[in-house]
PDB file as gemmi writes it, atoms N, CA and C in Angstrom:
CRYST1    1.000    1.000    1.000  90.00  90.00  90.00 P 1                      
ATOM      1  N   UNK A   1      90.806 149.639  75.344  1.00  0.00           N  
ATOM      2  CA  UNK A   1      90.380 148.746  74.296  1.00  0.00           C  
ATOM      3  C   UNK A   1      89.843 149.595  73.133  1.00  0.00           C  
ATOM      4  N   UNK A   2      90.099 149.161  72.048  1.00  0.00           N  
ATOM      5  CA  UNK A   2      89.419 149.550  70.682  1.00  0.00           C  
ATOM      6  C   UNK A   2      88.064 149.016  70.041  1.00  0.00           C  
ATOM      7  N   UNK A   3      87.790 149.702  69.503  1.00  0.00           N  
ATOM      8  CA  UNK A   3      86.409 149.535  69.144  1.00  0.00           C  
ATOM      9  C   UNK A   3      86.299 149.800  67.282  1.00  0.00           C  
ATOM     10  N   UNK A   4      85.736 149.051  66.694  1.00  0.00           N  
ATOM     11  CA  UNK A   4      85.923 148.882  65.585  1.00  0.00           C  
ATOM     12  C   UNK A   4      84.961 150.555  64.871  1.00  0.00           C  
ATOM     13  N   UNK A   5      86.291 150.962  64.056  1.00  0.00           N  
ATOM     14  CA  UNK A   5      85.497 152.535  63.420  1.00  0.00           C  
ATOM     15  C   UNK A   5      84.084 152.712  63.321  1.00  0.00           C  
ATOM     16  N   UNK A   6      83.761 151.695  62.360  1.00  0.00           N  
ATOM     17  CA  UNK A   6      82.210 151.291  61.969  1.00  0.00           C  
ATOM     18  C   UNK A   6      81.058 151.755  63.097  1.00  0.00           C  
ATOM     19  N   UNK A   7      81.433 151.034  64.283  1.00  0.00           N  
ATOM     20  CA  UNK A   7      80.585 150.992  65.520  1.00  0.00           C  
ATOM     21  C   UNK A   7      80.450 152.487  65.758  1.00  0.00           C  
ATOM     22  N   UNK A   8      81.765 153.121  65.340  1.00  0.00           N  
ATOM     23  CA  UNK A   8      81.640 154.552  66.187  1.00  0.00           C  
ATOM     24  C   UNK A   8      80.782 155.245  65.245  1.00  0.00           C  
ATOM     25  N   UNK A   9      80.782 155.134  63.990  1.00  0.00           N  
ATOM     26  CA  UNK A   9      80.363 155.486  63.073  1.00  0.00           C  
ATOM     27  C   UNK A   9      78.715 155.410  63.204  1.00  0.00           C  
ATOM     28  N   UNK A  10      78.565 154.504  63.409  1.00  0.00           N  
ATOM     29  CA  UNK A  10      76.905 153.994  63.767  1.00  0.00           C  
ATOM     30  C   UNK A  10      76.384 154.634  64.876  1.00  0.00           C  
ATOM     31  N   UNK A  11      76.894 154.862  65.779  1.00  0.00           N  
ATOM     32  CA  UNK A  11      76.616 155.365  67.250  1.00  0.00           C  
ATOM     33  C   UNK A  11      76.229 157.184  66.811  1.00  0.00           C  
ATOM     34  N   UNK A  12      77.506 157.915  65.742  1.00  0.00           N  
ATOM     35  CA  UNK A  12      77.562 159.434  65.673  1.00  0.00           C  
ATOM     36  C   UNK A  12      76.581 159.552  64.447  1.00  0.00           C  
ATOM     37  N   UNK A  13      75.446 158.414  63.885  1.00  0.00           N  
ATOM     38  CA  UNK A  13      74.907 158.779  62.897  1.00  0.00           C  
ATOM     39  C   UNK A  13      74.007 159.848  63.154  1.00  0.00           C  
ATOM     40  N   UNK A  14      72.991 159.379  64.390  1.00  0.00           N  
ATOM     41  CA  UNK A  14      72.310 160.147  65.027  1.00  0.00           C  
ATOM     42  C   UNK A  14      70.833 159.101  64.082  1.00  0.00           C  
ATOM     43  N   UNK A  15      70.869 157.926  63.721  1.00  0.00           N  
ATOM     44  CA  UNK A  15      69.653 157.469  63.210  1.00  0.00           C  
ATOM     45  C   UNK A  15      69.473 156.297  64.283  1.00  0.00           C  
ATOM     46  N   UNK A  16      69.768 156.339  65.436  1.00  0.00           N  
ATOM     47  CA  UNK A  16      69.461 155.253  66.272  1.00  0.00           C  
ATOM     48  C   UNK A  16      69.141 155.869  67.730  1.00  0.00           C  
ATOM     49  N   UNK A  17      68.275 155.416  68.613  1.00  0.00           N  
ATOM     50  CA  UNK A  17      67.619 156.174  69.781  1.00  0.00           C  
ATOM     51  C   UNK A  17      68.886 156.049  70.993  1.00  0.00           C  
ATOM     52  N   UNK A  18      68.420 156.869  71.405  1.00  0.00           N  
ATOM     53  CA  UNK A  18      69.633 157.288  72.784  1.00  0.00           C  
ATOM     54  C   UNK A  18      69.846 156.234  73.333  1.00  0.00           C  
ATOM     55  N   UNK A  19      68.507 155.628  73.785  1.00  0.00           N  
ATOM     56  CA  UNK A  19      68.571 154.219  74.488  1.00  0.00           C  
ATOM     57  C   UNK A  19      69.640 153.490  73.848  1.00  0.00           C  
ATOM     58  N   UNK A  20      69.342 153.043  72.583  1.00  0.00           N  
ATOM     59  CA  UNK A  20      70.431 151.929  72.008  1.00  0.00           C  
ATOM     60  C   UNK A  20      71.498 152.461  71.842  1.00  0.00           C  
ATOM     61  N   UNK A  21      72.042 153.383  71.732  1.00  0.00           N  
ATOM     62  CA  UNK A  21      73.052 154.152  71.402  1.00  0.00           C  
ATOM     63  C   UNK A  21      73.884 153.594  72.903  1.00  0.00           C  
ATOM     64  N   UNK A  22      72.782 153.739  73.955  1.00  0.00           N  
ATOM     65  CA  UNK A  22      73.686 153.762  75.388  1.00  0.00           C  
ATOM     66  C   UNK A  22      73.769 152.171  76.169  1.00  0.00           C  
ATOM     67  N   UNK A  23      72.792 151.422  75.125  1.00  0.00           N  
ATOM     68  CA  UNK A  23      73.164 150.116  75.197  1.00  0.00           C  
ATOM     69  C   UNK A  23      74.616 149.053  74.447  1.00  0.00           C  
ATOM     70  N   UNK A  24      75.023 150.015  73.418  1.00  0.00           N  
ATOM     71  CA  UNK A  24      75.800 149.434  72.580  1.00  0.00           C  
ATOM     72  C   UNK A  24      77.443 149.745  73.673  1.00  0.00           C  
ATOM     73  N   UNK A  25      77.067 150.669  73.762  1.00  0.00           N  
ATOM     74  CA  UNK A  25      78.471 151.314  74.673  1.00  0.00           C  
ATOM     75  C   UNK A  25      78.553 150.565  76.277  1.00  0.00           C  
ATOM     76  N   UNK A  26      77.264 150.388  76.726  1.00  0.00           N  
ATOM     77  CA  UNK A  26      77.399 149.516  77.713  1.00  0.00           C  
ATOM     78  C   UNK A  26      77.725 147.851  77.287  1.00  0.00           C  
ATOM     79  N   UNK A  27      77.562 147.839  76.768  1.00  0.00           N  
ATOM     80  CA  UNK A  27      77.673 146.158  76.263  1.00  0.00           C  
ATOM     81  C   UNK A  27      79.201 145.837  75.610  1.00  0.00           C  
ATOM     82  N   UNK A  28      80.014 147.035  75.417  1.00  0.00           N  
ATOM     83  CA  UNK A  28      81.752 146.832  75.261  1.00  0.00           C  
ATOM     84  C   UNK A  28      82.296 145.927  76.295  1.00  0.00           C  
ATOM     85  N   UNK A  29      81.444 146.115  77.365  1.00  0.00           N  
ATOM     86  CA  UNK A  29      81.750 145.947  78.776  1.00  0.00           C  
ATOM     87  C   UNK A  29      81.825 144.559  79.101  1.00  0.00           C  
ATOM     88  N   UNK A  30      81.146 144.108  78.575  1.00  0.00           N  
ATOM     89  CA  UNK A  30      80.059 142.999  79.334  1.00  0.00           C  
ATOM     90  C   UNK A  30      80.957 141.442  78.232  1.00  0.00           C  
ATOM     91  N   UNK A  31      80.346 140.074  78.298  1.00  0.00           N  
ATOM     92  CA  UNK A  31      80.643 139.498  77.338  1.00  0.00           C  
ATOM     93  C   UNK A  31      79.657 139.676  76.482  1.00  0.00           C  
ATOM     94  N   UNK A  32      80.283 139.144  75.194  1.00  0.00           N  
ATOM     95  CA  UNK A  32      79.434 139.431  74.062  1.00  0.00           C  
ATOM     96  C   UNK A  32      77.605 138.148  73.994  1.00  0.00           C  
ATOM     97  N   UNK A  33      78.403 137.128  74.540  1.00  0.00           N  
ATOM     98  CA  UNK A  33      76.950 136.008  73.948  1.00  0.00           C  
ATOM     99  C   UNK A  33      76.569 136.225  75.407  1.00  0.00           C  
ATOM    100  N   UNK A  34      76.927 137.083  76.495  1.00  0.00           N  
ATOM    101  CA  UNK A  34      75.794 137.329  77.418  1.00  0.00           C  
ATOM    102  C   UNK A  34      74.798 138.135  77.074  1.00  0.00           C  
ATOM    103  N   UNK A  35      75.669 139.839  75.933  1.00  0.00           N  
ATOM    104  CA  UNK A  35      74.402 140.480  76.186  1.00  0.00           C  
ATOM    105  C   UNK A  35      73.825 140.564  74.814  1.00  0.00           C  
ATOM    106  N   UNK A  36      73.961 139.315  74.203  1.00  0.00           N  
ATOM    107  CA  UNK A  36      72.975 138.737  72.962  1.00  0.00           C  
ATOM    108  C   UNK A  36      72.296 137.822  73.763  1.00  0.00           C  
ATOM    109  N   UNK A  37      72.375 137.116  74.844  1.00  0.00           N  
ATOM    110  CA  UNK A  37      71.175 136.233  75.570  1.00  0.00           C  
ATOM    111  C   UNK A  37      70.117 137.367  76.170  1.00  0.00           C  
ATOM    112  N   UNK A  38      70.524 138.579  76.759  1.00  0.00           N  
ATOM    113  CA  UNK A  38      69.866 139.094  77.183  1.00  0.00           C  
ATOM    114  C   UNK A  38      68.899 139.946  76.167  1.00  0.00           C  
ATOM    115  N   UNK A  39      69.817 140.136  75.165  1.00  0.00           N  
ATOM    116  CA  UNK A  39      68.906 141.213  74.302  1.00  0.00           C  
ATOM    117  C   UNK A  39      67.490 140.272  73.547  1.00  0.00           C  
ATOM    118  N   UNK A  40      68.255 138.693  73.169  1.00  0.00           N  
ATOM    119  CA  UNK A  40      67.157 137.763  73.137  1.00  0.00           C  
ATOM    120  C   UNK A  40      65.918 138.021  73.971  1.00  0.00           C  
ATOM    121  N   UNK A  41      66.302 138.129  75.118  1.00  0.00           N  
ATOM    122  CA  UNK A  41      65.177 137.936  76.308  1.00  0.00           C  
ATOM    123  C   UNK A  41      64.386 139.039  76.617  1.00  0.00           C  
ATOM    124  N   UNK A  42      64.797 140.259  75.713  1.00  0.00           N  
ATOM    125  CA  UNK A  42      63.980 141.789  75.974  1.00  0.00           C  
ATOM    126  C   UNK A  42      63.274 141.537  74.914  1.00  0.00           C  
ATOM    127  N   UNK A  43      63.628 140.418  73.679  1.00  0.00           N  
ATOM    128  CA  UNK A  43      62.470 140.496  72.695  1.00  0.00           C  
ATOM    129  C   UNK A  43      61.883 140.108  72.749  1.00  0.00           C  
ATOM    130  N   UNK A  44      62.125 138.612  73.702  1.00  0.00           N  
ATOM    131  CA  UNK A  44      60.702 138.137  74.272  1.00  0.00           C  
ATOM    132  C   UNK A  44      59.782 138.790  75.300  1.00  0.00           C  
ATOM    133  N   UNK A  45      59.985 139.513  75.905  1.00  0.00           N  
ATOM    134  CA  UNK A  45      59.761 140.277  76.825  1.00  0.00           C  
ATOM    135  C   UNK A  45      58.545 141.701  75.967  1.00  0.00           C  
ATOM    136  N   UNK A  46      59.581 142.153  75.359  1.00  0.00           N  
ATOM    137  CA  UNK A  46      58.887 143.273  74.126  1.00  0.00           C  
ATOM    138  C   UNK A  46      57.519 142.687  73.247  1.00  0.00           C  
ATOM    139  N   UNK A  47      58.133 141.594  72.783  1.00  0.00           N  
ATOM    140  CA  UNK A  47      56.844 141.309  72.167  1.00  0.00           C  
ATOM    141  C   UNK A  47      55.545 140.404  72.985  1.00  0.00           C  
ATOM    142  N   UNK A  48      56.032 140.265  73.805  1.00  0.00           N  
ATOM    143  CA  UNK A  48      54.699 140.037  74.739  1.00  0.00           C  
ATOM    144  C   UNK A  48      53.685 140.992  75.079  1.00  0.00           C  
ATOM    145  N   UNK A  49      54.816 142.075  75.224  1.00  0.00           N  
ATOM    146  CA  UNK A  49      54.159 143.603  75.264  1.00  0.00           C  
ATOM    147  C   UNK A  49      53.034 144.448  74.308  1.00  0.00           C  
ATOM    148  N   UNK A  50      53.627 143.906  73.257  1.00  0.00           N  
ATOM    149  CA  UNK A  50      52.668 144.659  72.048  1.00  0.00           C  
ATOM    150  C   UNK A  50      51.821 142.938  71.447  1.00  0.00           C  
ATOM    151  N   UNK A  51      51.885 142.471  71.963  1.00  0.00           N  
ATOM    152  CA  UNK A  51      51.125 141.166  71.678  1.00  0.00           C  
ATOM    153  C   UNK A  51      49.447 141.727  72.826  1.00  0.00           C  
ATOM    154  N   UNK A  52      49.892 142.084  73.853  1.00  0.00           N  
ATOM    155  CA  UNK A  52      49.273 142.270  75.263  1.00  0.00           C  
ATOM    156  C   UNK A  52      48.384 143.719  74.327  1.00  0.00           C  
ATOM    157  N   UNK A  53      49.536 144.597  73.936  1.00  0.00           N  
ATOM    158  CA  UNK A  53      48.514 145.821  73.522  1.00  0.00           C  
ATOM    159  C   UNK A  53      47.415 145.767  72.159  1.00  0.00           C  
ATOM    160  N   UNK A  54      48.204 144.849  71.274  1.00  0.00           N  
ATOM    161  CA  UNK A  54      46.910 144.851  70.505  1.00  0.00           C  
ATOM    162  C   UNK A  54      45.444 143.762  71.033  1.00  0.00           C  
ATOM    163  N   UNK A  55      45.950 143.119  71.643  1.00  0.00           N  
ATOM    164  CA  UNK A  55      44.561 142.871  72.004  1.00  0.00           C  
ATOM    165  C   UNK A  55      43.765 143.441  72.923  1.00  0.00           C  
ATOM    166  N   UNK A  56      45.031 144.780  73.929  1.00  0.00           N  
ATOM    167  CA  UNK A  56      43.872 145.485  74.571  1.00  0.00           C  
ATOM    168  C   UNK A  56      43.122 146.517  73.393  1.00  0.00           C  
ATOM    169  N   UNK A  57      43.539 146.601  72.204  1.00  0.00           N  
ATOM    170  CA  UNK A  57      43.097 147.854  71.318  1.00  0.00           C  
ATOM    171  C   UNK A  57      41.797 147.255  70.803  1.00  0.00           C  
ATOM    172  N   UNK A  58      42.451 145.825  70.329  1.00  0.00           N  
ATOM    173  CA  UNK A  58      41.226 145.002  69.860  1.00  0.00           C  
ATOM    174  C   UNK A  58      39.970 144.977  70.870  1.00  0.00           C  
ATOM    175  N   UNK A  59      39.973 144.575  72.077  1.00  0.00           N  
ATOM    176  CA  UNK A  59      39.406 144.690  73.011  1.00  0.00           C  
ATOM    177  C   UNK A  59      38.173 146.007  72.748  1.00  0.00           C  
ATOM    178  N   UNK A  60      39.079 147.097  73.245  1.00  0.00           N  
ATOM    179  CA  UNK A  60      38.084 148.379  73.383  1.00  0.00           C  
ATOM    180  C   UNK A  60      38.035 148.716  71.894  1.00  0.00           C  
ATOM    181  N   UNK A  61      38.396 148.329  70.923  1.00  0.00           N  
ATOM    182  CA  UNK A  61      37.810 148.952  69.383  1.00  0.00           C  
ATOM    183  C   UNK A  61      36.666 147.694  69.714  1.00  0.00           C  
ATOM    184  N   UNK A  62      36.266 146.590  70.149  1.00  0.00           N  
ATOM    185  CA  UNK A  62      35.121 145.480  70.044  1.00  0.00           C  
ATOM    186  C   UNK A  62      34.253 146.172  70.678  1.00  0.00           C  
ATOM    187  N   UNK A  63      34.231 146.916  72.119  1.00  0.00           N  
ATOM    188  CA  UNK A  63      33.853 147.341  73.158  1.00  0.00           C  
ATOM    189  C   UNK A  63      32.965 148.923  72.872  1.00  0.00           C  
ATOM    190  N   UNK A  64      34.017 149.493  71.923  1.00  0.00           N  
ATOM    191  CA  UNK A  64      33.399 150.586  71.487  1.00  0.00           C  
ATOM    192  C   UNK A  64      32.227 150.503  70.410  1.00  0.00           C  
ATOM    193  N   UNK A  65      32.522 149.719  69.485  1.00  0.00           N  
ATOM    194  CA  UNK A  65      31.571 149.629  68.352  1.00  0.00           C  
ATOM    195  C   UNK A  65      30.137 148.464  68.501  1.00  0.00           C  
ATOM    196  N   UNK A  66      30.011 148.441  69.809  1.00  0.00           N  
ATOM    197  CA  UNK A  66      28.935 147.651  70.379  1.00  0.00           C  
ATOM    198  C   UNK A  66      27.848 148.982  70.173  1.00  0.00           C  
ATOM    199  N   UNK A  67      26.427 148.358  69.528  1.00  0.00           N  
ATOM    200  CA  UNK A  67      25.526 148.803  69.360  1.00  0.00           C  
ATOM    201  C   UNK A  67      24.682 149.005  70.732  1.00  0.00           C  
ATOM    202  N   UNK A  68      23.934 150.051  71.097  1.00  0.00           N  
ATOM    203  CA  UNK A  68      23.295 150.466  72.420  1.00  0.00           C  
ATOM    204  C   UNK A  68      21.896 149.477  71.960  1.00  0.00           C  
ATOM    205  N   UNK A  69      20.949 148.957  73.041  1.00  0.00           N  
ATOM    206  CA  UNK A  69      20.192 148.178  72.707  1.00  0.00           C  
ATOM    207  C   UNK A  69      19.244 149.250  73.159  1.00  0.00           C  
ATOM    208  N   UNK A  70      18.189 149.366  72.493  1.00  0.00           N  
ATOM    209  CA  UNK A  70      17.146 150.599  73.051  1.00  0.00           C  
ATOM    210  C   UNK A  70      16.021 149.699  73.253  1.00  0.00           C  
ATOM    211  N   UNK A  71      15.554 150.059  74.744  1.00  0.00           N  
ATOM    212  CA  UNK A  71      13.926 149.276  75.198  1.00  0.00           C  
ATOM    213  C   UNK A  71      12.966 150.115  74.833  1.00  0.00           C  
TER     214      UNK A  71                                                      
END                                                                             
């Protein structure tokens, strides 16, 4: 099967991470509106993630800047 120039083009830029690079090539494979449901579902997934981390940052930046109470 062929693969449209462009794609290859995008892949040999070298401005995209290995990971995706090795997701795009796996996904020739696959059907197409499967692994757009799935990639949907890593963003929900992802941003739960950094949803989860800024409030642990928020958390310990609250945690840290707590004043010591002196008796």
């Amino acid at each position: 099967m062929s693969y449209p120039t462009i794609e290859d083009k995008i892949l040999d830029d070298g401005r995209l991470s290995q990971w995706l690079c090795e997701q795009i090539v796996e996904t020739r494979e696959i059907d197409l509106e499967q692994a757009i449901d799935d990639v949907k579902k890593l963003k929900v997934i992802l941003d739960k993630r950094l949803d989860r981390q800024i409030k642990e940052r928020k958390t310990f930046k609250t945690q840290v800047n707590l004043r010591t109470i002196d008796f």
